[in-house]
Coordinates of C-alpha atoms in Angstrom, one line a residue:
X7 CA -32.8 -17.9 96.5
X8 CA -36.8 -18.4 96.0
X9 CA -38.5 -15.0 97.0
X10 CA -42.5 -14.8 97.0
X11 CA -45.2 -12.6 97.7
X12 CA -47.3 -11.2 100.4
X13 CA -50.1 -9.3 99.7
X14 CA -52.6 -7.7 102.7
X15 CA -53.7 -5.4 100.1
X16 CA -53.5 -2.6 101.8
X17 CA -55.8 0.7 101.3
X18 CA -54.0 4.0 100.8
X19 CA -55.0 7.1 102.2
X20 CA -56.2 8.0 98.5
X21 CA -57.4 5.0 97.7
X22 CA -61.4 3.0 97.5
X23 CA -60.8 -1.0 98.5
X24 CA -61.6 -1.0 94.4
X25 CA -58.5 0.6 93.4
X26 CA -56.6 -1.8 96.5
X27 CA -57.7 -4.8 94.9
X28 CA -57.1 -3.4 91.4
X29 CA -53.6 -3.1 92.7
X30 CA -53.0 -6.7 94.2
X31 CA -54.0 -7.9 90.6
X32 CA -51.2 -5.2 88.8
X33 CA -48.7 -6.7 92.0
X34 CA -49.4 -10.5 91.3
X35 CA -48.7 -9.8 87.4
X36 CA -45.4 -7.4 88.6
X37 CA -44.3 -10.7 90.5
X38 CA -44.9 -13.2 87.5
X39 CA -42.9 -11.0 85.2
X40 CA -40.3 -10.4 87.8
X41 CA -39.9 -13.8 88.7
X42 CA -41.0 -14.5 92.0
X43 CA -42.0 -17.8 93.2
X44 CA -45.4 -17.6 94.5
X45 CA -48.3 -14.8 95.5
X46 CA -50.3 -15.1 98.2
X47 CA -53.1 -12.7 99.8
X48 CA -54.0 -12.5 102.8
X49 CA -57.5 -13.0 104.8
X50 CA -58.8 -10.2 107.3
X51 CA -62.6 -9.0 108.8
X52 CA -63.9 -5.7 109.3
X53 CA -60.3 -4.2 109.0
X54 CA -60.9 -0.1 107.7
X55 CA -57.3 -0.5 106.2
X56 CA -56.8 -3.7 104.7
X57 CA -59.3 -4.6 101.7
X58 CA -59.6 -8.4 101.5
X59 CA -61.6 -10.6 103.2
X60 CA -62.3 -13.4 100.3
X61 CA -58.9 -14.9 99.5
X62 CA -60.6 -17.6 97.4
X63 CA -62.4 -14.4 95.4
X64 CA -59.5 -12.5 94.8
X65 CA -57.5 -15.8 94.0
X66 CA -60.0 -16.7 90.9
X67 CA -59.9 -13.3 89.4
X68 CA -55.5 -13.3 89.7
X69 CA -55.4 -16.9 88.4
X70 CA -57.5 -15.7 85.5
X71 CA -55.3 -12.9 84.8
X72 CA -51.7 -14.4 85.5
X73 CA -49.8 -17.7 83.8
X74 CA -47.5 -19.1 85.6
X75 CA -46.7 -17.9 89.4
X76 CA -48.2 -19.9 92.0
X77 CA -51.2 -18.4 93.9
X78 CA -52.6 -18.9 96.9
X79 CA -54.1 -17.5 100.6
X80 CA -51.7 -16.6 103.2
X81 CA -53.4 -17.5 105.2
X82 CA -57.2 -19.2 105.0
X83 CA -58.6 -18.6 108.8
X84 CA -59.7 -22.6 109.5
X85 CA -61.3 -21.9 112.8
X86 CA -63.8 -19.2 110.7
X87 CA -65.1 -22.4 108.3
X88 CA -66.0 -26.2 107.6
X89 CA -63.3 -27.8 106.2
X90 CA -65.3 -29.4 103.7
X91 CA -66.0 -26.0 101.9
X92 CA -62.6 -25.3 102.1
X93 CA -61.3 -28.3 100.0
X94 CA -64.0 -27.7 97.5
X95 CA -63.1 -24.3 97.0
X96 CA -59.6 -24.2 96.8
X97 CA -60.2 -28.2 94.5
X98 CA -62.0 -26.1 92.4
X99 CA -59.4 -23.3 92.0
X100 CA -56.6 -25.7 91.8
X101 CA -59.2 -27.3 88.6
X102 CA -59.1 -24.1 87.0
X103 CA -55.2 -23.4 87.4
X104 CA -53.4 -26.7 87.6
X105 CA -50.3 -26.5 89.6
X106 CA -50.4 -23.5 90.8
X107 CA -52.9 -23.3 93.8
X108 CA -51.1 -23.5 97.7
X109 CA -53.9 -23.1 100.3
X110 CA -52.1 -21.4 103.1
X111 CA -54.3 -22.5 106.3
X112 CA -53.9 -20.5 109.6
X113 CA -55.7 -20.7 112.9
X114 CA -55.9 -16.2 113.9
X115 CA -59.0 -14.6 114.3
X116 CA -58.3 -11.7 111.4
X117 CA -60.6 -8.9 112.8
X118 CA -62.4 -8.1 115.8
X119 CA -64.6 -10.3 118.3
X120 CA -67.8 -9.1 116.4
X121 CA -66.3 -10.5 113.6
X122 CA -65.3 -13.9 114.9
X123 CA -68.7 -14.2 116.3
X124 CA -70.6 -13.0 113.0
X125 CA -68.4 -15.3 111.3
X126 CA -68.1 -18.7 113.4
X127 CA -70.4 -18.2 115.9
X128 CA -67.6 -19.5 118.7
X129 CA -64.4 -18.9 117.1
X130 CA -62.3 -20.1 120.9
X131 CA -63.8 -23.1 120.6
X132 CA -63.4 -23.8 117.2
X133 CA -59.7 -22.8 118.1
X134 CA -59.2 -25.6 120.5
X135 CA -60.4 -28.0 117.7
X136 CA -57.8 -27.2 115.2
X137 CA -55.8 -29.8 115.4
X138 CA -58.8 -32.1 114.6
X139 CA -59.9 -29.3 112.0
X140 CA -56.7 -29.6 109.7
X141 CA -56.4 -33.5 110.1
X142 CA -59.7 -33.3 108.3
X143 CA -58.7 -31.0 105.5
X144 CA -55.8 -32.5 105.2
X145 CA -57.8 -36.2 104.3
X146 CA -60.8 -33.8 102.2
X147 CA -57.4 -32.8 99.8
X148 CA -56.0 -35.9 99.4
X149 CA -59.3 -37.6 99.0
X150 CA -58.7 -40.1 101.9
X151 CA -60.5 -40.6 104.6
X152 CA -60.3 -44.4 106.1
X153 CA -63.3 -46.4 105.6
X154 CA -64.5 -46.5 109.0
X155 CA -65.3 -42.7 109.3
X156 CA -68.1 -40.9 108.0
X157 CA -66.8 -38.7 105.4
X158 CA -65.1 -42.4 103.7
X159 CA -67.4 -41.5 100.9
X160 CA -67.8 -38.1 100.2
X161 CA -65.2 -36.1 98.0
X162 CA -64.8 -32.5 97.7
X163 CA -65.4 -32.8 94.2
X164 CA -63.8 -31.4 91.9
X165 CA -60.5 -33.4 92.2
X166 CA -58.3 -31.5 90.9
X167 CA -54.9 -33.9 89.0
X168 CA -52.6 -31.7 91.0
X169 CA -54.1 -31.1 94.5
X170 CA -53.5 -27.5 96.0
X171 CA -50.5 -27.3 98.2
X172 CA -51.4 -27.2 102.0
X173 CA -49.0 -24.7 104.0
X174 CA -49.4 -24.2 107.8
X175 CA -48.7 -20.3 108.9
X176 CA -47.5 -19.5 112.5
X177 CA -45.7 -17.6 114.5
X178 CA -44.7 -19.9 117.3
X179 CA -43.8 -23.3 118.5
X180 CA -47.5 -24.6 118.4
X181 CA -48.2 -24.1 115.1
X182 CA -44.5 -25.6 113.9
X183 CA -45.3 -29.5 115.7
X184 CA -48.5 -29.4 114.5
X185 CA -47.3 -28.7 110.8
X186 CA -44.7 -31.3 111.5
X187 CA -46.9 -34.1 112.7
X188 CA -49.0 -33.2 109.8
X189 CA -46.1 -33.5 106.9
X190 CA -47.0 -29.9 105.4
X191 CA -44.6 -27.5 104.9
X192 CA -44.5 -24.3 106.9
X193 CA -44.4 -20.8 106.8
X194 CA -43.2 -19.1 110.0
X195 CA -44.2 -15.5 110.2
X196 CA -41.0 -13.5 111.6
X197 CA -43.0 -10.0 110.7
X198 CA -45.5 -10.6 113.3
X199 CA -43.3 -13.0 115.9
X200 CA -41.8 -12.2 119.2
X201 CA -40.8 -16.1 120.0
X202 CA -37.1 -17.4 118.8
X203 CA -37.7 -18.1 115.4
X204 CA -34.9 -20.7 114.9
X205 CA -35.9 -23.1 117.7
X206 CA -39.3 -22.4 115.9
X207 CA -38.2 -23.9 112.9
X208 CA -35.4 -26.3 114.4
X209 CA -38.5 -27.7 116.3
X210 CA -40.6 -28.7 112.9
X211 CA -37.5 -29.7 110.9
X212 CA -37.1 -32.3 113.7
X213 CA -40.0 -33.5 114.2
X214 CA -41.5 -33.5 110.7
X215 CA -43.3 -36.9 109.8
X216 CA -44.1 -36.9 105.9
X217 CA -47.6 -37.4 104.6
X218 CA -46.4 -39.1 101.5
X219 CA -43.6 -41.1 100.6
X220 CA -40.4 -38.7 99.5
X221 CA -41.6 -35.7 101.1
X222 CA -39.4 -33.5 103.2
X223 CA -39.5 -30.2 105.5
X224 CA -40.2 -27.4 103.6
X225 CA -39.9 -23.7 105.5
X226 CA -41.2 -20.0 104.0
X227 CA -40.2 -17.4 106.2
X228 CA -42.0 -14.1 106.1
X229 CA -40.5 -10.9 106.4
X230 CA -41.8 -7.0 106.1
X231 CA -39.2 -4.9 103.4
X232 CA -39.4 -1.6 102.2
X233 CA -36.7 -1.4 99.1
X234 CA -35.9 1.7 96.8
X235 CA -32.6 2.6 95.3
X236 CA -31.2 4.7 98.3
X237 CA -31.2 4.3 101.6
X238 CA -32.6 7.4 101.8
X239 CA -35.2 7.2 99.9
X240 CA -36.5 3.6 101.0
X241 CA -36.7 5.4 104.9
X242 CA -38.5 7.9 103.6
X243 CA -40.8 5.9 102.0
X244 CA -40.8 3.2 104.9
X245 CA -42.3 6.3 107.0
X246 CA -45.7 6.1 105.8
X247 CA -46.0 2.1 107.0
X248 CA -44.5 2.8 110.1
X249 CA -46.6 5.5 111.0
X250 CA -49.9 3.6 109.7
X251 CA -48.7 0.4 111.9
X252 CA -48.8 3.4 114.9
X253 CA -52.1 4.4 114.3
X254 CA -53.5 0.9 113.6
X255 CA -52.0 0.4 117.3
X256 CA -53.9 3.4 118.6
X257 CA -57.0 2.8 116.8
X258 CA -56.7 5.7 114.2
X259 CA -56.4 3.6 110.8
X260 CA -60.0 4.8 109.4
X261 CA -57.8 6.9 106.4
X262 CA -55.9 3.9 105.4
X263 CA -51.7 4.1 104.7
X264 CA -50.9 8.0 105.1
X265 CA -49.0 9.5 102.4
X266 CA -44.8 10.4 103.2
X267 CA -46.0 13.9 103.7
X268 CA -49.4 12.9 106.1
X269 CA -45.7 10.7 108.0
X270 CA -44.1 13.3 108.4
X271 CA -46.6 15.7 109.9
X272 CA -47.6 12.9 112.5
X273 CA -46.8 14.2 116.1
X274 CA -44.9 11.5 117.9
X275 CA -45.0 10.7 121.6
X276 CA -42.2 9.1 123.3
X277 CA -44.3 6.0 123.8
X278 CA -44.9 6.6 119.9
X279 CA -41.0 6.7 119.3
X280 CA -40.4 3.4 120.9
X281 CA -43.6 1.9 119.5
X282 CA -41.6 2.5 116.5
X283 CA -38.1 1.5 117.2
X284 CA -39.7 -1.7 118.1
X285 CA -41.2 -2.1 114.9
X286 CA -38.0 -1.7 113.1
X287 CA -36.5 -3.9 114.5
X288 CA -38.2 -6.8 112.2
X289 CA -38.8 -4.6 108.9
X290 CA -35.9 -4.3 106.3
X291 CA -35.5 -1.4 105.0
X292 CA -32.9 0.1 102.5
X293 CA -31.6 -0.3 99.1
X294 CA -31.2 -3.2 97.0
X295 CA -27.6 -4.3 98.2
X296 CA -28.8 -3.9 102.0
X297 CA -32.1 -5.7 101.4
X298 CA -30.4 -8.5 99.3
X299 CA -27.6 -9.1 102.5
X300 CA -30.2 -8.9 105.2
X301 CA -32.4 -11.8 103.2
X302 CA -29.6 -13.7 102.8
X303 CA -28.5 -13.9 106.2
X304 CA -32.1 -14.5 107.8
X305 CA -32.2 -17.6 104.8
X306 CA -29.1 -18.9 106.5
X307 CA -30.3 -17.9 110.4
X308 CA -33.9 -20.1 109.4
X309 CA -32.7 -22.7 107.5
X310 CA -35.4 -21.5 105.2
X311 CA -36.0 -22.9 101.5
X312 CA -37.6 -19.6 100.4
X313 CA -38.3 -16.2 101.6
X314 CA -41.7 -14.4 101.2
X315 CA -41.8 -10.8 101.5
X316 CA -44.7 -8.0 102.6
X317 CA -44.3 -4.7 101.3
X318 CA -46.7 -1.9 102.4
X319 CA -46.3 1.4 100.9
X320 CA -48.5 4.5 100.3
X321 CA -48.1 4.6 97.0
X322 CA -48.4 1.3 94.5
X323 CA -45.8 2.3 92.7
X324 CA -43.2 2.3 95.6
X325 CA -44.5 -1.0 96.1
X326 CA -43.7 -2.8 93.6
X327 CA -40.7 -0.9 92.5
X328 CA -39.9 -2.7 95.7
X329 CA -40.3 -5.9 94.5
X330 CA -38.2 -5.3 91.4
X331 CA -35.3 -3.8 92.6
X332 CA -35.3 -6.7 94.7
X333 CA -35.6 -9.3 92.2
X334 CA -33.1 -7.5 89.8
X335 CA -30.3 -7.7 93.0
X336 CA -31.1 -11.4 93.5
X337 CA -32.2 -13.2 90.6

């Protein structure tokens, strides 16, 4: 089974954003050496918790330090910019690190209005041109657009010999047909989806209409896992995420991902307790045997090629031990 990487690069409670990003650099180089398939980071505004906003920044400084994993953003925000500069940054990228760029492209606002406003100006009605907004990425990658248009002769130079890899993110049937009637592969995200999931992907392995000759379906499925080698243990240290998703949901996430102890000492509600049981309810938790069934079967359940997995722990450490005892169970 293909397992990648998810990184929000998350800010501890001890932590600057310096040592964060620090740390999705040492987790991108854990995941090459490990042998995961691909790294991705994600793309958020204004967000006290999380510390990137710049995929295409943080991509250039991993690419320069790794060799052979694939990198790329999971997910670019479209609606937030031209897709002109998009294809010439991520052309450029994929120029520096040949075969190894995927420019994940997704369509959520990643902060709050103010942001989308400081950002896009009118991010709802750059929204409802999405469809139109992809279409023309889509032609700026493959370097073309028919004749008759006016972008036939511009290129988002550089042209890279191995174009980056478009993926479409979402989390419900929308996103999935318009991946499909696009020919790009798709990465459905089942940590942040309430919808049914396998009509989801049913729905785009249906209806999938390549965009080049001998291209097929492709599907990533995203899930939250907290791994350690007990049960025990990987609750314990699942405690700190959960109670950080809590407080992001209350608006109390200025200190960034409490420590197990700071967990602890958090005084629930009942509302708080079945905030929480919810929650669980998509996050894996436990050790490697438990993980490794629980992937498997969602693989099956999806139909999905690959599996990409978001770990969010207090300490870096927990983190990616995460990610190795996982890889040593699977691979």
């Amino acid at each position: 089974m293909k397992l990648s990487i998810l990184d929000q690069s998350p800010i501890s409670s001890n932590q600057t954003p310096q040592d964060a990003l620090n740390w999705s650099l040492k987790l991108a180089q854990a995941g090459e050496k490990f042998g995961y398939t691909r790294y991705w980071i994600a793309e958020h505004h204004d967000l006290s918790g999380l510390a990137c906003p710049a995929p295409e920044v943080m991509l250039s400084y991993i690419g320069a330090n790794t060799n052979r994993i694939r990198i790329g953003s999971g997910a670019v925000l479209l609606p937030h910019y031209r897709p002109y500069k998009v294809a010439e940054i991520f052309n450029t990228l994929a120029t520096l690190f040949p075969n190894r760029i995927d420019l994940g492209i997704g369509r959520a606002p990643g902060g709050s209005s103010e942001a989308m406003t400081a950002l896009s100006g009118n991010f709802i009605k750059n929204v409802g041109s999405f469809p139109s907004l992809l279409r023309d990425l889509l032609h700026f990658l493959d370097d073309d657009f028919p004749t008759e248009t006016e972008y036939s002769k511009l290129s988002a130079s550089p042209i890279p010999e191995n174009p980056p890899i478009p993926w479409l993110l979402g989390t419900g049937k929308k996103s999935a047909v318009l991946a499909a009637e696009n020919g790009v592969p798709y990465t459905f995200g089942y940590f942040m989806s309430d919808e049914d999931g396998t009509a989801i992907i049913k729905d785009y392995i249906d209806s999938f209409r390549p965009r080049k000759d001998g291209e097929t379906p492709q599907v990533i499925v995203t899930v939250n896992v907290i791994c350690d080698e007990t049960t025990e243990k990987a609750v314990e240290v699942a405690a700190s995420y959960l109670i950080w998703l809590l407080q992001m949901e209350k608006g109390e996430r200025k200190q960034g991902v409490p420590s197990i102890n700071e967990a602890k000492q958090y005084e629930l509600t009942e509302k708080d307790q079945e905030t929480l049981e919810r929650v669980r309810q998509k996050l894996i938790i436990g050790n490697p045997q438990e993980v490794k069934q629980k992937l498997f079967e969602l693989k099956t359940k999806y139909h999905a090629d690959e599996i990409m997995i978001n770990t969010i722990t207090h300490s870096p450490q927990d983190r990616i031990r995460s990610y190795e005892l996982i890889a040593k169970e699977i691979f």
